[in-house]
Short mmCIF file of N, CA and C in Angstrom, two decimals:
data_model
loop_
_atom_site.label_atom_id
_atom_site.label_comp_id
_atom_site.label_asym_id
_atom_site.label_seq_id
_atom_site.Cartn_x
_atom_site.Cartn_y
_atom_site.Cartn_z
N MET A 1 150.64 283.62 -145.53
CA MET A 1 152.18 283.56 -146.04
C MET A 1 152.18 282.04 -146.55
N SER A 2 152.23 281.86 -147.89
CA SER A 2 152.53 280.14 -147.84
C SER A 2 153.71 279.49 -147.69
N SER A 3 153.80 278.59 -147.77
CA SER A 3 154.84 277.69 -147.24
C SER A 3 156.21 277.84 -148.63
N ARG A 4 155.62 277.87 -149.77
CA ARG A 4 156.79 278.30 -150.85
C ARG A 4 157.40 279.65 -150.63
N ALA A 5 156.69 281.03 -150.07
CA ALA A 5 157.01 281.73 -149.68
C ALA A 5 157.84 281.76 -148.67
N GLU A 6 157.51 281.28 -147.59
CA GLU A 6 158.23 281.19 -146.39
C GLU A 6 159.49 280.65 -146.80
N LEU A 7 159.65 279.41 -147.55
CA LEU A 7 161.00 278.78 -147.89
C LEU A 7 161.86 279.67 -148.72
N THR A 8 160.95 280.57 -149.58
CA THR A 8 161.99 281.18 -150.72
C THR A 8 162.59 282.33 -149.54
N PHE A 9 161.74 283.12 -148.58
CA PHE A 9 162.45 284.15 -147.69
C PHE A 9 163.43 283.49 -146.81
N ILE A 10 163.27 282.12 -146.46
CA ILE A 10 164.55 281.57 -145.39
C ILE A 10 165.63 281.49 -146.20
N THR A 11 165.45 280.95 -147.65
CA THR A 11 166.73 280.68 -148.33
C THR A 11 167.09 281.82 -148.77
N ASN A 12 166.60 282.99 -149.22
CA ASN A 12 167.26 284.36 -149.35
C ASN A 12 167.89 284.70 -148.32
N ALA A 13 167.40 284.57 -147.14
CA ALA A 13 168.08 285.25 -145.77
C ALA A 13 169.27 284.39 -145.40
N ILE A 14 169.33 282.92 -145.84
CA ILE A 14 170.49 282.22 -145.70
C ILE A 14 171.63 282.64 -146.83
N LYS A 15 171.17 282.96 -147.93
CA LYS A 15 172.18 283.06 -148.82
C LYS A 15 172.40 284.49 -148.58
N GLU A 16 171.85 285.43 -148.32
CA GLU A 16 172.51 286.88 -147.83
C GLU A 16 173.35 287.21 -146.71
N SER A 17 173.03 286.11 -145.41
CA SER A 17 173.53 286.13 -144.35
C SER A 17 174.30 284.70 -143.95
N THR A 18 174.83 284.00 -145.00
CA THR A 18 175.47 282.62 -144.68
C THR A 18 176.89 282.85 -143.65
N SER A 19 177.48 284.01 -143.70
CA SER A 19 178.83 284.34 -143.17
C SER A 19 178.13 284.68 -141.57
N MET A 20 177.30 285.12 -141.54
CA MET A 20 176.39 285.67 -139.94
C MET A 20 175.83 284.47 -139.53
N TYR A 21 175.17 283.45 -140.20
CA TYR A 21 174.62 282.54 -139.45
C TYR A 21 175.84 281.27 -139.13
N ASN A 22 176.62 281.26 -140.02
CA ASN A 22 177.92 280.44 -139.74
C ASN A 22 177.81 279.13 -139.40
N GLY A 23 176.66 278.62 -140.48
CA GLY A 23 176.43 277.17 -139.61
C GLY A 23 175.22 276.92 -138.80
N ASN A 24 174.71 277.97 -138.14
CA ASN A 24 173.62 277.99 -137.21
C ASN A 24 172.39 278.15 -138.07
N TYR A 25 172.26 278.36 -139.28
CA TYR A 25 171.27 278.30 -139.95
C TYR A 25 170.44 277.10 -140.20
N SER A 26 171.28 276.07 -140.07
CA SER A 26 170.21 274.59 -139.90
C SER A 26 169.35 274.56 -138.70
N GLU A 27 170.01 275.15 -137.61
CA GLU A 27 169.18 275.31 -136.38
C GLU A 27 167.76 276.16 -136.71
N HIS A 28 167.91 277.15 -137.57
CA HIS A 28 166.98 277.74 -137.75
C HIS A 28 165.98 277.21 -138.40
N LEU A 29 166.60 276.44 -139.66
CA LEU A 29 165.39 275.73 -140.46
C LEU A 29 164.88 274.66 -139.46
N ARG A 30 165.27 273.96 -138.74
CA ARG A 30 164.71 273.22 -137.77
C ARG A 30 163.64 273.77 -137.15
N ASN A 31 163.88 274.71 -136.73
CA ASN A 31 162.69 275.71 -135.96
C ASN A 31 161.68 276.08 -136.70
N TYR A 32 161.53 276.01 -138.02
CA TYR A 32 160.79 276.59 -139.09
C TYR A 32 160.25 275.39 -139.30
N GLY A 33 160.83 274.09 -139.49
CA GLY A 33 160.21 272.83 -139.75
C GLY A 33 160.52 272.43 -141.01
N VAL A 34 161.42 273.16 -141.96
CA VAL A 34 161.85 272.96 -143.18
C VAL A 34 162.47 271.24 -143.02
N LEU A 35 163.54 271.23 -142.16
CA LEU A 35 164.16 270.20 -142.22
C LEU A 35 163.61 269.17 -141.49
#
């Protein structure tokens, strides 16, 4: 999986589950190394 595909997948997941993550998504992004 390319980094672009991963970024797209993560971004879509965040947009669809923003209320679910409720701010914790930034920690998930850090785990993926995006931030």
